[in-house]
Amino acid sequence: MPANKKLLMLPGDGIGPEVMGEVAGVLEWLDRKNIASFDISEALVGGAAIDAEGTPITPDTVARARGSDAVLFGAVGGPKWDKLGFDMRPEIAILTLRRELGLFANLRPATVLDPLIDASTLKPEVVRGLDIMIVRESTGGIYFGEPRGVETLPDGQKRGINTEVYTTSEIERVARVAFDLARQRQGRVCSVEKANVMESGLLWRQTVTALGAAEYPDVALAHMYADNCAMQLVRNPRQFDVIVTGNLFGDILSDLASMLTGSLGMLPSATLGAPDASGRRLALYEPIHGSAPDITGQGIANPLAQTLSLAMLLRYSFGMKDEAAMIERACLAALESGIRTADIMQPGMRRVTTREMGAAVMRELERLAA
Ligand code: NAD
């Protein structure tokens, strides 16, 4: 197969390289089976790059990411680099990539797989079959709005200020991502803000409504206030298909939704940029977990979130829906075979290492491809 798609792998620190190792195995398998072949390269980020290159991410790595069709990121950070100044923090790598690549739409799926249904703190009947996609605007809103800061008032008190700001174009571009995703899913978008008390929320609602009517009449659009959405996610999460929201509410709601599934080591994510004139869209895929320094080097990390991040990459960046679904099915089948890494261990299951879980996924892939 022509290796015409450029894929940059950035394993990072801690368990990043351990779980990325299992993904490299899946990529080799896809190539060996003539299913798909990519132009793959690798670079250092985070603490590993600070140690070897003196900075969390070099301009060359950023340029290579910009020139790639997709970036697969592991995790960065760890106690070794905790005491460095703010501009030398390993996390600067991911923030730089998001900014330099213009990645504004963060996609966080919250999916409950049947074998792990008991890992959720909610009742099985509430979360069985859960499949939500939260689209969070990730470069605007109150985390970036001006004015911001802390000022001293004439009476000596201090006042902290942050500003929620969204323009129509910022709202439209993230809403488009949500509408497009809904078309590939159940065809429903729920747009979330606080239009009852915030002008920026009212603009958000009006803008999403107008875009939906003009360009996505086939997608069912609903609106919900953020506080109600938090409640509904716990009360009846299966009512949602795609949720689209701003940076602040998305930060909170996506963490809430991911915990409905109960397992950090299982959850992938994507951050997408805007498509250019040719339709090419820069994108970065990563598990939502961090570098897990507490278990680094023990070979016990769960590689499934990283593997499922590859599945997202194939689906959303390369349009390879069947291959993505095959990887997702292989992860599910590995769990159904009764094995678990330590983080998702359950009574009656066999505890396995990172390598053993990776090998089980490969076995299932082999079976599915036969
Ligand atoms: P973490 O996600 O690394 O770990 C939280 C807990 O979950 C730990 O007990 C860890 O062992 C466990 N865990 C996480 N992923 C796992 C996996 N795949 N398999 C098994 N267990 C898993 O979060 P933290 O402890 O708050 O942060 C550790 C470091 O990671 C910090 O330096 C932090 O800044 C960084 N971090 C990086 C990212 C990123 O790279 N995007 C995200 C979050 C945290």
Coordinates of C-alpha atoms in Angstrom, one line a residue, residues 12-250:
G12 CA 6.7 11.6 25.6
D13 CA 7.4 10.6 29.2
G14 CA 6.5 8.0 31.8
I15 CA 4.1 5.4 30.5
G16 CA 3.8 7.3 27.2
P17 CA 6.6 5.2 25.5
E18 CA 5.3 2.0 27.1
V19 CA 1.7 2.3 25.7
M20 CA 3.0 3.8 22.4
G21 CA 5.1 0.7 22.0
E22 CA 1.9 -1.4 21.7
V23 CA 0.4 1.0 19.2
A24 CA 3.6 0.7 17.1
G25 CA 2.9 -3.0 17.0
V26 CA -0.6 -2.4 15.6
L27 CA 0.8 -0.1 13.0
E28 CA 3.4 -2.7 12.0
W29 CA 0.6 -5.3 11.8
L30 CA -1.6 -3.1 9.5
D31 CA 1.4 -2.7 7.2
R32 CA 2.4 -6.4 7.3
K33 CA -1.2 -7.4 6.4
N34 CA -1.3 -4.9 3.6
I35 CA -4.2 -3.2 5.2
A36 CA -2.6 0.2 5.6
S37 CA 0.9 1.7 5.5
F38 CA 2.0 5.1 6.7
D39 CA 5.1 7.3 6.6
I40 CA 5.8 7.1 10.3
S41 CA 8.4 9.2 12.2
E42 CA 9.0 9.9 15.8
A43 CA 10.3 12.8 18.0
L44 CA 10.9 13.7 21.6
V45 CA 8.5 15.8 23.6
G46 CA 8.1 16.8 27.2
G47 CA 10.7 15.8 29.8
A48 CA 12.4 13.6 27.3
A49 CA 13.0 16.6 25.0
I50 CA 14.1 18.8 27.9
D51 CA 16.7 16.2 28.8
A52 CA 18.0 15.6 25.3
E53 CA 17.3 18.9 23.5
G54 CA 16.9 21.5 26.2
T55 CA 13.3 22.4 25.5
P56 CA 9.9 20.7 25.9
I57 CA 9.5 20.8 22.1
T58 CA 11.9 22.0 19.5
P59 CA 10.8 24.2 16.5
D60 CA 11.8 21.3 14.3
T61 CA 9.3 19.0 16.0
V62 CA 6.6 21.6 15.7
A63 CA 7.4 22.0 12.0
R64 CA 7.3 18.2 11.5
A65 CA 3.9 18.1 13.3
R66 CA 2.6 20.8 11.0
G67 CA 3.8 18.8 8.0
S68 CA 2.2 15.6 9.2
D69 CA -1.3 14.4 8.4
A70 CA -1.8 13.4 12.0
V71 CA 0.0 13.4 15.3
L72 CA -0.2 10.6 17.8
F73 CA 0.8 11.9 21.3
G74 CA 1.5 9.8 24.4
A75 CA 1.8 11.8 27.6
V76 CA 4.3 14.2 29.2
G77 CA 5.4 15.2 32.6
G78 CA 6.8 13.7 35.8
P79 CA 8.4 14.6 39.1
K80 CA 11.8 14.9 37.6
W81 CA 10.7 18.1 35.8
D82 CA 8.2 19.5 38.3
K83 CA 10.6 22.1 39.7
L84 CA 11.5 23.7 36.4
G85 CA 10.2 27.2 35.5
F86 CA 6.9 27.6 33.8
D87 CA 8.4 27.9 30.3
M88 CA 10.3 24.6 30.8
R89 CA 7.4 22.6 32.0
P90 CA 6.9 19.4 29.9
E91 CA 3.2 20.3 29.4
I92 CA 4.4 23.3 27.2
A93 CA 4.9 20.7 24.5
I94 CA 1.2 20.0 24.2
L95 CA 0.1 23.6 24.6
T96 CA 2.6 24.7 21.9
L97 CA 1.3 22.0 19.5
R98 CA -2.3 23.0 20.1
R99 CA -1.5 26.7 19.5
E100 CA 0.9 26.3 16.6
L101 CA -1.2 23.8 14.7
G102 CA -4.4 25.8 15.4
L103 CA -6.1 22.9 17.1
F104 CA -9.4 24.3 18.5
A105 CA -11.9 21.4 18.7
N106 CA -11.2 18.9 21.5
L107 CA -13.1 15.6 21.0
R108 CA -13.7 13.5 24.0
P109 CA -15.7 10.3 23.6
A110 CA -17.3 8.7 26.6
T111 CA -18.1 5.2 25.8
V112 CA -19.0 2.4 28.1
L113 CA -17.9 -1.0 27.0
D114 CA -20.0 -3.9 28.3
P115 CA -17.2 -5.8 29.9
L116 CA -16.3 -2.7 32.0
I117 CA -19.8 -1.7 32.9
D118 CA -19.2 -2.3 36.6
A119 CA -16.3 0.2 36.6
S120 CA -18.7 3.1 36.4
T121 CA -20.0 4.5 39.6
L122 CA -23.4 4.8 38.1
K123 CA -25.8 1.8 37.9
P124 CA -25.3 -0.5 34.9
E125 CA -28.8 0.2 33.5
V126 CA -28.0 3.9 33.4
V127 CA -24.7 3.6 31.4
R128 CA -25.1 0.4 29.4
G129 CA -24.3 1.2 25.7
L130 CA -23.3 4.8 26.5
D131 CA -21.7 6.5 23.5
I132 CA -21.3 10.3 23.8
M133 CA -19.0 12.6 22.0
I134 CA -18.2 15.9 23.7
V135 CA -16.8 18.6 21.4
R136 CA -15.1 21.3 23.5
E137 CA -13.8 24.5 22.1
S138 CA -10.3 24.6 23.4
T139 CA -8.5 27.8 22.3
G140 CA -10.9 30.5 23.2
G141 CA -13.4 31.5 26.0
I142 CA -12.6 32.5 29.5
Y143 CA -9.2 30.8 29.7
F144 CA -7.9 33.1 27.1
G145 CA -10.2 36.2 27.1
E146 CA -9.0 39.7 27.8
P147 CA -9.1 41.6 30.1
R148 CA -7.7 39.2 32.7
G149 CA -5.5 39.6 35.8
V150 CA -5.7 40.6 39.4
E151 CA -6.0 44.3 40.2
T152 CA -5.9 46.3 43.5
L153 CA -9.0 48.4 44.2
P154 CA -8.8 51.9 45.8
D155 CA -10.0 50.4 49.1
G156 CA -7.0 48.0 49.1
Q157 CA -9.1 44.9 48.2
K158 CA -7.9 42.8 45.2
R159 CA -10.1 41.9 42.3
G160 CA -9.5 38.9 40.0
I161 CA -10.8 39.2 36.4
N162 CA -11.3 36.7 33.6
T163 CA -13.4 37.3 30.6
E164 CA -15.6 34.9 28.6
V165 CA -15.3 35.9 24.9
Y166 CA -16.5 34.2 21.7
T167 CA -16.8 35.5 18.2
T168 CA -19.3 34.1 15.7
S169 CA -16.4 32.6 13.6
E170 CA -15.0 30.8 16.7
I171 CA -18.5 29.4 17.5
E172 CA -19.2 28.4 13.9
R173 CA -16.0 26.5 13.4
V174 CA -16.4 24.3 16.5
A175 CA -20.1 23.9 15.8
R176 CA -19.3 22.6 12.3
V177 CA -17.1 20.0 13.8
A178 CA -19.9 18.8 16.0
F179 CA -22.5 18.8 13.2
D180 CA -20.2 16.9 10.9
L181 CA -19.5 14.3 13.6
A182 CA -23.2 14.0 14.3
R183 CA -23.8 13.1 10.7
Q184 CA -21.4 10.2 11.1
R185 CA -23.1 9.1 14.4
Q186 CA -26.8 9.3 15.5
G187 CA -27.5 12.7 13.8
R188 CA -28.1 14.7 17.0
V189 CA -26.2 17.7 18.5
C190 CA -26.8 19.2 21.9
S191 CA -25.3 22.7 22.2
V192 CA -24.5 23.7 25.8
E193 CA -24.1 27.2 27.3
K194 CA -25.6 29.6 29.8
A195 CA -27.7 31.8 27.5
N196 CA -30.0 32.6 30.4
V197 CA -27.3 34.6 32.2
M198 CA -24.4 35.2 29.8
E199 CA -24.4 37.4 26.6
S200 CA -21.6 35.2 25.1
G201 CA -23.9 32.2 25.8
L202 CA -26.8 33.9 24.0
L203 CA -24.5 34.6 21.0
W204 CA -23.4 31.0 21.1
R205 CA -27.0 29.7 21.0
Q206 CA -28.0 32.1 18.2
T207 CA -24.9 31.3 16.1
V208 CA -25.3 27.5 16.5
T209 CA -29.0 27.7 15.7
A210 CA -28.4 29.8 12.5
L211 CA -25.6 27.5 11.3
G212 CA -27.7 24.4 11.9
A213 CA -30.6 25.8 10.0
A214 CA -28.5 27.0 7.1
E215 CA -26.1 24.1 6.7
Y216 CA -27.2 21.1 8.7
P217 CA -31.0 20.9 8.5
D218 CA -30.7 17.1 8.6
V219 CA -29.1 17.1 12.1
A220 CA -31.4 17.4 15.1
L221 CA -30.2 20.3 17.2
A222 CA -31.1 20.8 20.9
H223 CA -29.9 23.4 23.4
M224 CA -29.2 23.0 27.1
Y225 CA -27.9 25.1 29.9
A226 CA -24.6 23.9 31.3
D227 CA -25.8 23.3 34.8
N228 CA -28.7 21.2 33.5
C229 CA -26.3 19.3 31.2
A230 CA -24.2 18.3 34.2
M231 CA -27.3 17.0 35.9
Q232 CA -28.6 15.2 32.8
L233 CA -25.2 13.5 32.2
V234 CA -25.5 11.8 35.6
R235 CA -29.3 11.3 35.5
N236 CA -29.7 10.0 31.9
P237 CA -26.5 10.2 30.0
R238 CA -27.7 8.0 27.1
Q239 CA -30.0 10.9 25.9
F240 CA -26.9 12.5 24.3
D241 CA -25.1 11.9 21.0
V242 CA -22.8 14.9 20.3
I243 CA -22.5 17.7 22.8
V244 CA -20.8 20.9 21.7
T245 CA -19.7 23.6 24.2
G246 CA -17.2 26.2 25.1
N247 CA -13.8 25.8 26.8
L248 CA -14.9 26.2 30.4
F249 CA -18.1 24.2 30.4
G250 CA -16.4 21.6 28.1

